[in-house]
Short mmCIF file of C-alpha atoms and ligand atoms in Angstrom, two decimals:
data_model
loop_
_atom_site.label_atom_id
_atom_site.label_comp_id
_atom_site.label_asym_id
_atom_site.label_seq_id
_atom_site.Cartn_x
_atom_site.Cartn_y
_atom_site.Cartn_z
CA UNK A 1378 8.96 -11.94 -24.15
CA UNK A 1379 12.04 -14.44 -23.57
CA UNK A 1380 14.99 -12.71 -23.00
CA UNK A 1381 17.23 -15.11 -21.39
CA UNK A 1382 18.77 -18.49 -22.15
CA UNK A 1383 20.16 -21.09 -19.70
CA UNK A 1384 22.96 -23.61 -20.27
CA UNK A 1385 23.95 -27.14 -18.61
CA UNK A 1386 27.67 -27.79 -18.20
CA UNK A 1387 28.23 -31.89 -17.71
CA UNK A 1388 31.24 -32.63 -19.29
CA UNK A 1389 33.50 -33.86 -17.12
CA UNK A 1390 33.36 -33.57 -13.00
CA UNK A 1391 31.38 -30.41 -13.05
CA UNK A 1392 27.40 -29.86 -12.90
CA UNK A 1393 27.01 -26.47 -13.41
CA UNK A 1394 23.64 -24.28 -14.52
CA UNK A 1395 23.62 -20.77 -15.29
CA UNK A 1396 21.27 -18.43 -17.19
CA UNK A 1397 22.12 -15.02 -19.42
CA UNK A 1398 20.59 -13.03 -21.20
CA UNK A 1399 20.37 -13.05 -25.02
CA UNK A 1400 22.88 -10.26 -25.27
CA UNK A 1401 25.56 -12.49 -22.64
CA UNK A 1402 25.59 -10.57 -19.98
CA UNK A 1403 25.80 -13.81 -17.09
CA UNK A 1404 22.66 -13.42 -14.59
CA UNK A 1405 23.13 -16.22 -12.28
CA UNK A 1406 25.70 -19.34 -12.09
CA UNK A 1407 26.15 -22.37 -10.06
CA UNK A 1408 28.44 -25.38 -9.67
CA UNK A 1409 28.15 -28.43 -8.03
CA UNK A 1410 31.75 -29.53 -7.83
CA UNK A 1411 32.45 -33.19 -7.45
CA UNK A 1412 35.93 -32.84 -6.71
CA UNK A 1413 35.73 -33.83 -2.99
CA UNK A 1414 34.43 -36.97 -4.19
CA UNK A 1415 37.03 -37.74 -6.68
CA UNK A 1416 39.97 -36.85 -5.09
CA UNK A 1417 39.80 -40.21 -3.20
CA UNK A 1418 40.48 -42.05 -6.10
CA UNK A 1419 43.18 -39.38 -7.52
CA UNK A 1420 41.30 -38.87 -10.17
CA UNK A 1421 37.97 -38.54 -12.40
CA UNK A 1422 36.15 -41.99 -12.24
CA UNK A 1423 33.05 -41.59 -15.34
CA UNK A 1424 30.73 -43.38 -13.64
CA UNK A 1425 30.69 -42.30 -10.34
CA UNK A 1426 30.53 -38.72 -12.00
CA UNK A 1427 27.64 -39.42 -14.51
CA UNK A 1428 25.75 -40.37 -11.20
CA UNK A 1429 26.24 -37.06 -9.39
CA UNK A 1430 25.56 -35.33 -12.35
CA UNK A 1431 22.34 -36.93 -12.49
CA UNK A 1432 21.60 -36.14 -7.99
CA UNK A 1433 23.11 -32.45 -9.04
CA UNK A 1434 21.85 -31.34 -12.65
CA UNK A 1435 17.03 -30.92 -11.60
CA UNK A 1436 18.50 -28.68 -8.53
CA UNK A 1437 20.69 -26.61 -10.57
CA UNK A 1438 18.17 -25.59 -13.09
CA UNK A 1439 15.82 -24.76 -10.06
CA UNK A 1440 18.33 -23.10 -8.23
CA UNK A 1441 19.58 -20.59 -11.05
CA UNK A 1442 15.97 -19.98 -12.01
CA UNK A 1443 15.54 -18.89 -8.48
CA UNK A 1444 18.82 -16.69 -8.30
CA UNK A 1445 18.23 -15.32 -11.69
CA UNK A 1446 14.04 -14.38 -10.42
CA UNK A 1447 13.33 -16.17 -13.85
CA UNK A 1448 10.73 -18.94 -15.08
CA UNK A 1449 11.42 -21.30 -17.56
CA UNK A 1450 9.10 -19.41 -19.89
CA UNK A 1451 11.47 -16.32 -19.68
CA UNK A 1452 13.77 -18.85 -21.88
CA UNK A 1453 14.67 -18.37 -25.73
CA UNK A 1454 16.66 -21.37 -25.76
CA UNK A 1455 18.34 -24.02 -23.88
CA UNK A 1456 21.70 -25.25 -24.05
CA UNK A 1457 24.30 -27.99 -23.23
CA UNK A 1458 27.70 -28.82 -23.61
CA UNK A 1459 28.03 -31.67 -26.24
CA UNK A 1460 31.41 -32.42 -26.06
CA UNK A 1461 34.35 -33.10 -25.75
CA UNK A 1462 34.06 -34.39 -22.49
CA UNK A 1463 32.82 -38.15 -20.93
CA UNK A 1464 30.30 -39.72 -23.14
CA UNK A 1465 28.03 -40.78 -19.83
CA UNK A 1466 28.65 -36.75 -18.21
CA UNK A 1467 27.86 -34.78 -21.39
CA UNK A 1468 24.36 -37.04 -21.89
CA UNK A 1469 23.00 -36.12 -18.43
CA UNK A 1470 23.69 -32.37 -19.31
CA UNK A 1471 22.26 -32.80 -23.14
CA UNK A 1472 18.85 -34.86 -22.46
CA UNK A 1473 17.90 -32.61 -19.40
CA UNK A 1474 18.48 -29.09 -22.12
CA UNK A 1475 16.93 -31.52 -24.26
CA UNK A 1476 13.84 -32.04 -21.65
CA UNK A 1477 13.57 -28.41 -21.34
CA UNK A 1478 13.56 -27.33 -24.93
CA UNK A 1479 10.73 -29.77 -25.59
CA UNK A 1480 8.57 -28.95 -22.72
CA UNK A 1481 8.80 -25.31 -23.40
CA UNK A 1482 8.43 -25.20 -27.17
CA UNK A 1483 12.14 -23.34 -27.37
CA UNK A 1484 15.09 -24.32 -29.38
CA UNK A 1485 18.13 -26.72 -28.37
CA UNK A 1486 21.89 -25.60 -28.79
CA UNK A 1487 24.62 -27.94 -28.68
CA UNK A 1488 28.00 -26.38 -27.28
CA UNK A 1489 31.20 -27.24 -27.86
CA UNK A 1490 33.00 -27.08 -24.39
CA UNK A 1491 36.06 -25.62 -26.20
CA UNK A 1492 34.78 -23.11 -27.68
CA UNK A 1493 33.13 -21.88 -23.90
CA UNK A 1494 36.65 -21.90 -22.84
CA UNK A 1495 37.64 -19.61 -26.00
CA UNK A 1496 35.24 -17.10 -25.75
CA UNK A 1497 35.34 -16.84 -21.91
CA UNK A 1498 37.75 -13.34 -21.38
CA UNK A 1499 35.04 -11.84 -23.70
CA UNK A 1500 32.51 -12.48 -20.57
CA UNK A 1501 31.96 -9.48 -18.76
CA UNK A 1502 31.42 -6.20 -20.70
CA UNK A 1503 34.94 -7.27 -22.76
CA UNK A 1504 33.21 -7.81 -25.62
CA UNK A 1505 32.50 -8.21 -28.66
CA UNK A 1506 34.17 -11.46 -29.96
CA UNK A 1507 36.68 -10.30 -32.24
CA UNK A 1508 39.95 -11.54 -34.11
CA UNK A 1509 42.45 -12.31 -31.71
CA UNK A 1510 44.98 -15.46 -31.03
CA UNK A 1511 43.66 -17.46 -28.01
CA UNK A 1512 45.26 -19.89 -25.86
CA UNK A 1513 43.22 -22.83 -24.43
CA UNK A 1514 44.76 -23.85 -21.56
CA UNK A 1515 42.95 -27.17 -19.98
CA UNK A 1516 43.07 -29.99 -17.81
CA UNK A 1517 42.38 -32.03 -21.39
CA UNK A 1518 43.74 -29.37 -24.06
CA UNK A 1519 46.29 -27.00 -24.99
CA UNK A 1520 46.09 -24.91 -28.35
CA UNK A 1521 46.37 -21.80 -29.67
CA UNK A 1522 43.81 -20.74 -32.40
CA UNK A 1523 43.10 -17.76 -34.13
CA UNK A 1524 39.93 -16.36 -33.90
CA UNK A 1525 38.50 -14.44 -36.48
CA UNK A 1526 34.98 -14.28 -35.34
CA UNK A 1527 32.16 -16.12 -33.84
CA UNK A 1528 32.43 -19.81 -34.89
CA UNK A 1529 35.55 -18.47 -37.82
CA UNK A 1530 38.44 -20.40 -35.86
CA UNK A 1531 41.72 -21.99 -36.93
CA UNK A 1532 43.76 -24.25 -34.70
CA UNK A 1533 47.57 -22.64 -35.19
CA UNK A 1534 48.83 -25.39 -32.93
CA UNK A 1535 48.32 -28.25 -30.20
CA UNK A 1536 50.40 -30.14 -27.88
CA UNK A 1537 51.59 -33.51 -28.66
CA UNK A 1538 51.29 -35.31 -25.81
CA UNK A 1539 50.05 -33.87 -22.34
CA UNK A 1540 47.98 -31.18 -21.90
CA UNK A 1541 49.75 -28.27 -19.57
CA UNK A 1542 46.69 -29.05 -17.33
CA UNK A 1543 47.67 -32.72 -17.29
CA UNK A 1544 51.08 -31.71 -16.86
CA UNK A 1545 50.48 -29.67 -13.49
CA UNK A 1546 48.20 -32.83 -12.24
CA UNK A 1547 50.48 -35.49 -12.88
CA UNK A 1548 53.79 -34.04 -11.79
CA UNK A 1549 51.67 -32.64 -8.56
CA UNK A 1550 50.92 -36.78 -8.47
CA UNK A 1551 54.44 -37.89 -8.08
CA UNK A 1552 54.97 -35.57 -5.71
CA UNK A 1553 51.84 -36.56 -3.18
CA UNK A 1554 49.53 -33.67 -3.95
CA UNK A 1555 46.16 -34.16 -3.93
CA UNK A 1556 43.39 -34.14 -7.10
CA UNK A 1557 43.59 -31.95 -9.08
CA UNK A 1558 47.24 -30.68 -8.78
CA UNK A 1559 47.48 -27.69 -10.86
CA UNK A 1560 46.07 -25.19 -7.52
CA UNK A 1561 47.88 -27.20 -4.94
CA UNK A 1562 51.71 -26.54 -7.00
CA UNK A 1563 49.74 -22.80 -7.53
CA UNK A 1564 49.96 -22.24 -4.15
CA UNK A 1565 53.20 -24.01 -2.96
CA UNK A 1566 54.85 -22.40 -6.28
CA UNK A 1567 54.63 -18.78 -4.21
CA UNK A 1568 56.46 -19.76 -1.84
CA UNK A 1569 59.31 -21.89 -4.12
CA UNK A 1570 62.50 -20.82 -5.87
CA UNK A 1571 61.74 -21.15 -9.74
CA UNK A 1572 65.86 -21.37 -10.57
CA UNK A 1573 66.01 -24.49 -8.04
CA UNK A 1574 65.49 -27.04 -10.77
CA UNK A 1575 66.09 -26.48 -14.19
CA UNK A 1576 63.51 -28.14 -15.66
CA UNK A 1577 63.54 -28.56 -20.11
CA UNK A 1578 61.25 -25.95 -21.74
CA UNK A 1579 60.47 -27.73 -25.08
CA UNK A 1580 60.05 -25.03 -27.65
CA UNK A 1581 60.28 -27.89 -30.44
CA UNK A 1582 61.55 -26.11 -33.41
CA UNK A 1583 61.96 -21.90 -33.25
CA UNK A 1584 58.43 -21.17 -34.99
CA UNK A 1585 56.54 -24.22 -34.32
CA UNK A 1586 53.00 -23.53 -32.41
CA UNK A 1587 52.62 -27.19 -31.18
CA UNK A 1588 53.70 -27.75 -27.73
CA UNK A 1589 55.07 -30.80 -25.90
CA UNK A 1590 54.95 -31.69 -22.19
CA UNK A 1591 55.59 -34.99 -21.27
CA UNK A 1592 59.47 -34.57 -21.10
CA UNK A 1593 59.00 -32.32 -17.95
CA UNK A 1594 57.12 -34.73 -16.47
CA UNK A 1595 60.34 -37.59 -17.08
CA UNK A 1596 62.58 -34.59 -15.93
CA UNK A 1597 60.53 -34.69 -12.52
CA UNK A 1598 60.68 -38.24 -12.18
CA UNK A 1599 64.52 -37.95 -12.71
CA UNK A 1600 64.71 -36.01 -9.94
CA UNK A 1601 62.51 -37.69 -7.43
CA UNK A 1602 65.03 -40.00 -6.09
CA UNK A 1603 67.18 -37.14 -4.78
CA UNK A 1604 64.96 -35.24 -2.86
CA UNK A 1605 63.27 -35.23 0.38
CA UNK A 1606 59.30 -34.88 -0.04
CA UNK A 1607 58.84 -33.95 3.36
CA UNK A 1608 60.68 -30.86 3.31
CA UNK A 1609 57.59 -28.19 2.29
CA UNK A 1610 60.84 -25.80 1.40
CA UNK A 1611 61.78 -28.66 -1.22
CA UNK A 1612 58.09 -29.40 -2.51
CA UNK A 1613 58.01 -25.17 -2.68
CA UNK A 1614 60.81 -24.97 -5.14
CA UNK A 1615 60.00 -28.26 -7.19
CA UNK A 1616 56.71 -26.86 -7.56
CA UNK A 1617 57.71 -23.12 -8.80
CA UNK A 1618 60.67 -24.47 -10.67
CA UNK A 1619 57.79 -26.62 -12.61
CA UNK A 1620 55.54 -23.36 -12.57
CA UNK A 1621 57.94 -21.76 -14.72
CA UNK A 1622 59.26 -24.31 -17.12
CA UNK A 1623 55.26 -24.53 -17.91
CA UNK A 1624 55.10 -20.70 -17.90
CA UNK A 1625 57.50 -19.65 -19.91
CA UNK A 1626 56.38 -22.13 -22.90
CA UNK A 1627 53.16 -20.95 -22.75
CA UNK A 1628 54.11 -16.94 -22.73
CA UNK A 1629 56.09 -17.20 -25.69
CA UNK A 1630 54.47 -19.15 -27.62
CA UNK A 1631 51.52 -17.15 -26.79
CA UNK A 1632 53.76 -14.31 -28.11
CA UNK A 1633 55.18 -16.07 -31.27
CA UNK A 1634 51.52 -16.76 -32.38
CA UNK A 1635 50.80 -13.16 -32.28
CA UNK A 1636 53.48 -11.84 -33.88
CA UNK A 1637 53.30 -14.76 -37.06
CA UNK A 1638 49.62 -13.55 -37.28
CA UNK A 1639 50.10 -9.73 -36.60
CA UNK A 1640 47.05 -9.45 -34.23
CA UNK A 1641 47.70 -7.14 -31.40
CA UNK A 1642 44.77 -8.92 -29.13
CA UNK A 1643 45.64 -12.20 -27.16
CA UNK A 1644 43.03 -14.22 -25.27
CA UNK A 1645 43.81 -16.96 -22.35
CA UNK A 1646 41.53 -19.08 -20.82
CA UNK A 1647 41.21 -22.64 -19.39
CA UNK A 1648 41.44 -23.96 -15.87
CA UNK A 1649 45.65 -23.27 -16.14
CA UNK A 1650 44.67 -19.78 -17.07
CA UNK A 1651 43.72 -19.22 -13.04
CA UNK A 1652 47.46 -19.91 -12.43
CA UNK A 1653 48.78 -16.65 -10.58
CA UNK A 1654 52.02 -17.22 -12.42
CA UNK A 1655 50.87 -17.42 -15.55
CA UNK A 1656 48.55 -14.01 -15.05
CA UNK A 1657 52.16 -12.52 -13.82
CA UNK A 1658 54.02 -13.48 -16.55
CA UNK A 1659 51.75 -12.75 -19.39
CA UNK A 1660 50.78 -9.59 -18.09
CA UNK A 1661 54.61 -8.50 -18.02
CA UNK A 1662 55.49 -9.82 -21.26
CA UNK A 1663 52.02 -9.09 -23.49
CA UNK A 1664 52.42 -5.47 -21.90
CA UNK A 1665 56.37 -5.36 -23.17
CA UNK A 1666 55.35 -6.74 -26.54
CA UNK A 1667 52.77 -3.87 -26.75
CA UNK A 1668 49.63 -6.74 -27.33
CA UNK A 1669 46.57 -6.11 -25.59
CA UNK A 1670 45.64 -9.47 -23.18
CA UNK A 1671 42.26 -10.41 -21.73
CA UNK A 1672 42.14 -13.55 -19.36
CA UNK A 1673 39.17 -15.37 -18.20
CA UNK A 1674 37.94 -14.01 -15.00
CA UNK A 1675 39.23 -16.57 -12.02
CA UNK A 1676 35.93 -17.98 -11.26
CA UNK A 1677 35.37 -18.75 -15.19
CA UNK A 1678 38.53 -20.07 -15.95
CA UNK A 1679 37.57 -23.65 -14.67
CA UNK A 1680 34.32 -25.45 -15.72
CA UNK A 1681 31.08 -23.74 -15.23
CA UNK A 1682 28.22 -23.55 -17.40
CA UNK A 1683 28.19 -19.09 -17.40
CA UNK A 1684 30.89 -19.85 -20.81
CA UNK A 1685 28.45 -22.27 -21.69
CA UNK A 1686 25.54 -19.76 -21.55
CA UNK A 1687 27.75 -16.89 -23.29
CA UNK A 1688 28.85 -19.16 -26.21
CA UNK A 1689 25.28 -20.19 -27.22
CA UNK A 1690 23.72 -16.48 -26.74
CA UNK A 1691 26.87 -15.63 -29.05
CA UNK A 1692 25.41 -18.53 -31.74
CA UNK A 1693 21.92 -17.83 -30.63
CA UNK A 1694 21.97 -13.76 -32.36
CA UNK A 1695 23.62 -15.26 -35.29
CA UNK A 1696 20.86 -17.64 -35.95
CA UNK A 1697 22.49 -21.14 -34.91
CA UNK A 1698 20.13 -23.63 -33.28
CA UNK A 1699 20.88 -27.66 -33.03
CA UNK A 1700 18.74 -30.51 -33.68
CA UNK A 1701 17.05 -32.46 -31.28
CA UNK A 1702 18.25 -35.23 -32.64
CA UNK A 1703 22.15 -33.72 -32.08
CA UNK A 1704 24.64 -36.02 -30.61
CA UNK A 1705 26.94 -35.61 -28.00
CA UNK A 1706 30.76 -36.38 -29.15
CA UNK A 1707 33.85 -36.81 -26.63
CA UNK A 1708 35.88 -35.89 -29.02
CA UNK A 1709 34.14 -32.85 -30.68
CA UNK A 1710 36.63 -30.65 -32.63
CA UNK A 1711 36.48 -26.83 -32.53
CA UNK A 1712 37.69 -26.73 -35.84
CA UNK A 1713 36.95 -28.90 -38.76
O1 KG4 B 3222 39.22 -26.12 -17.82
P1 KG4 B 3222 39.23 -27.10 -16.70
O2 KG4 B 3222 38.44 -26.78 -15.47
O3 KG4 B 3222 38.74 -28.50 -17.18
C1 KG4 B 3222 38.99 -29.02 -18.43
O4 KG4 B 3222 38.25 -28.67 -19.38
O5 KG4 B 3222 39.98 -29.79 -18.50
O6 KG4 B 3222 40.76 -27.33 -16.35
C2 KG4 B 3222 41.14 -28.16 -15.30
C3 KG4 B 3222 42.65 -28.11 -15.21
C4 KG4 B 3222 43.22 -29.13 -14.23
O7 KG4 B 3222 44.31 -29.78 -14.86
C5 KG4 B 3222 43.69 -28.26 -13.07
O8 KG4 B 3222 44.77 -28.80 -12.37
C6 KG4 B 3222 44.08 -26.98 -13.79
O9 KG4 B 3222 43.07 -26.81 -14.77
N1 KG4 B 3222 44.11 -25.83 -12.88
C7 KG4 B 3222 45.24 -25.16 -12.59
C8 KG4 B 3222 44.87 -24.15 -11.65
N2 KG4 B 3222 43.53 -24.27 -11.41
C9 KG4 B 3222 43.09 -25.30 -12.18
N3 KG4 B 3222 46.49 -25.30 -13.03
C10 KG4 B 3222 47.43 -24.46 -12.55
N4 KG4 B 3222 47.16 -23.50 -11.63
C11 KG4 B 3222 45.90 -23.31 -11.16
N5 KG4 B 3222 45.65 -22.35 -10.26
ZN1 ZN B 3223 37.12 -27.24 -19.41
#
């Protein structure tokens, strides 16, 4: 009987393949990370990652198959991100599911790459998915939405210009930090002083949810002339003073969504949510404001296909299948 169900992640720089069960409980997960390949050109060039995908995504399958002592005909269902993402990445990771659902007579599911992110802290024996405010923090997105159950989400707020992913990349750019920035200014950030600069924390207006980044990013450039980039001591404290301007947005608005929506559980996931800082900080303050907090694990906070996997089992009990015919869309809404 076919107890399992594997996923394809191919959205953006990422191949990943991993199987779970019906019930989500992750039996096997692999990436094949391109970002060696990338970071030569400072960033994610499409084509050069729709080909990898392609070299990466028949090995995968084979290798989780293996790991996970599974068959394909131990599949219910297969399943692929379908956006948002690169048009030419998602289609390598939707026609192979695609492949695999016609060969083996099983169903298709179409995943929104979002909504992998949002369910991700309930991974792991934390759940089941229930109402909560979650905070999608991305290389691509930042939002806070409030989740009332599987599929029953509304966005609360977005930012307006950068993502707080983008934000750590492109700040760690004009500094001289290699692709992709946010775990280099991570790790420099722990050894910085965060009152060194005092970068703007744009709260916009007192209870607005939307969030704004680019005007840290000016701040930084600002600054550049008047500092010495060789001096790790001065990259240290740019990078932590940075850190926390990020931060602190993040935690409170975090906190304001809560408290306009009266849930007591907060989710945060997203490849920012693997940001030691940020698991500091919202630990201290969700545990002052008495709200219970679950964050992605570290290795799921970036792309991998396990959230893939956990968000279609999660559709797959409540009946949801896709078409064959199903597009992919790189700019597929969670909410519509
Ligand atoms: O979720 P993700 O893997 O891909 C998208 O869907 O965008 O997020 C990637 C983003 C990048 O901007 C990367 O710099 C950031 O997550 N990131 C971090 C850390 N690890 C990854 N940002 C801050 N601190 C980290 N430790
Ligand atoms: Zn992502």
């Amino acid at each position: 009987m076919p107890d399992c169900l594997l996923a394809l992640e191919s959205s953006c720089d990422e191949t990943a393949a991993a199987i779970c069960t019906l019930q989500g409980e992750l039996i096997a997960s692999r990436i094949a990370s391109q970002i060696e390949i990338h970071r030569q050109y400072g960033g994610v060039v499409p084509e050069v990652a729709s080909r990898n995908h392609i070299l990466h995504v028949r090995p995968l399958v084979q290798q989780v198959l293996a790991d996970a002592g599974k068959s394909l005909s131990d599949m219910a269902a297969f399943a692929a991100t379908s956006g948002p993402g690169l048009v030419s990445s998602l289609l390598i990771g939707t026609s192979m599911a695609k492949a695999l659902s016609i060969a083996e007579d099983k169903p298709f599911l179409a995943v929104n790459h979002m909504e992998g992110h949002l369910l991700s802290p309930f991974m792991n024996g934390q759940g089941p998915v229930r109402p909560c405010i979650a905070l999608i923090v991305s290389g691509g997105h930042t939002m806070l939405v409030h989740v009332l159950g599987v599929g029953r989400y509304s966005l609360l707020g977005r930012t307006r210009d950068d993502a707080a992913g983008e934000a750590f990349d492109k700040v760690a750019k004009m500094i001289g930090l290699p692709y992709p920035g946010g775990p280099e200014i991570d790790k420099l950030a722990t050894r910085g002083d965060p009152t060194a600069f005092a970068f703007p924390r744009s709260f916009l207006d007192g209870r607005s949810l939307e969030f704004s980044f680019s005007g840290l990013k000016t701040a930084v450039l600002y600054e550049l002339p008047r500092l010495d980039l060789k001096s790790e001591q001065t990259l240290a404290d740019l990078s932590a003073s940075v850190q926390a301007a990020i931060i602190e947005v993040l935690v409170e608005k975090l906190v304001l969504a809560a408290r306009q929506s009266r849930e007591k559980l907060v989710t945060v996931s997203g490849g920012v949510s693997c940001n030691r800082g940020l698991r500091t900080a919202l630990t201290a303050r969700c545990a002052k404001e008495g709200l219970q907090l679950l964050l992605a694990r570290p290795d799921l906070c970036t792309d991998n296909a396990g959230m893939i996997a956990f968000a279609a089992a999660q559709r797959f009990s409540i009946g949801h299948t896709s078409p064959l015919e199903a597009d992919v869309d790189p700019n597929l809404s969670l909410v519509t």
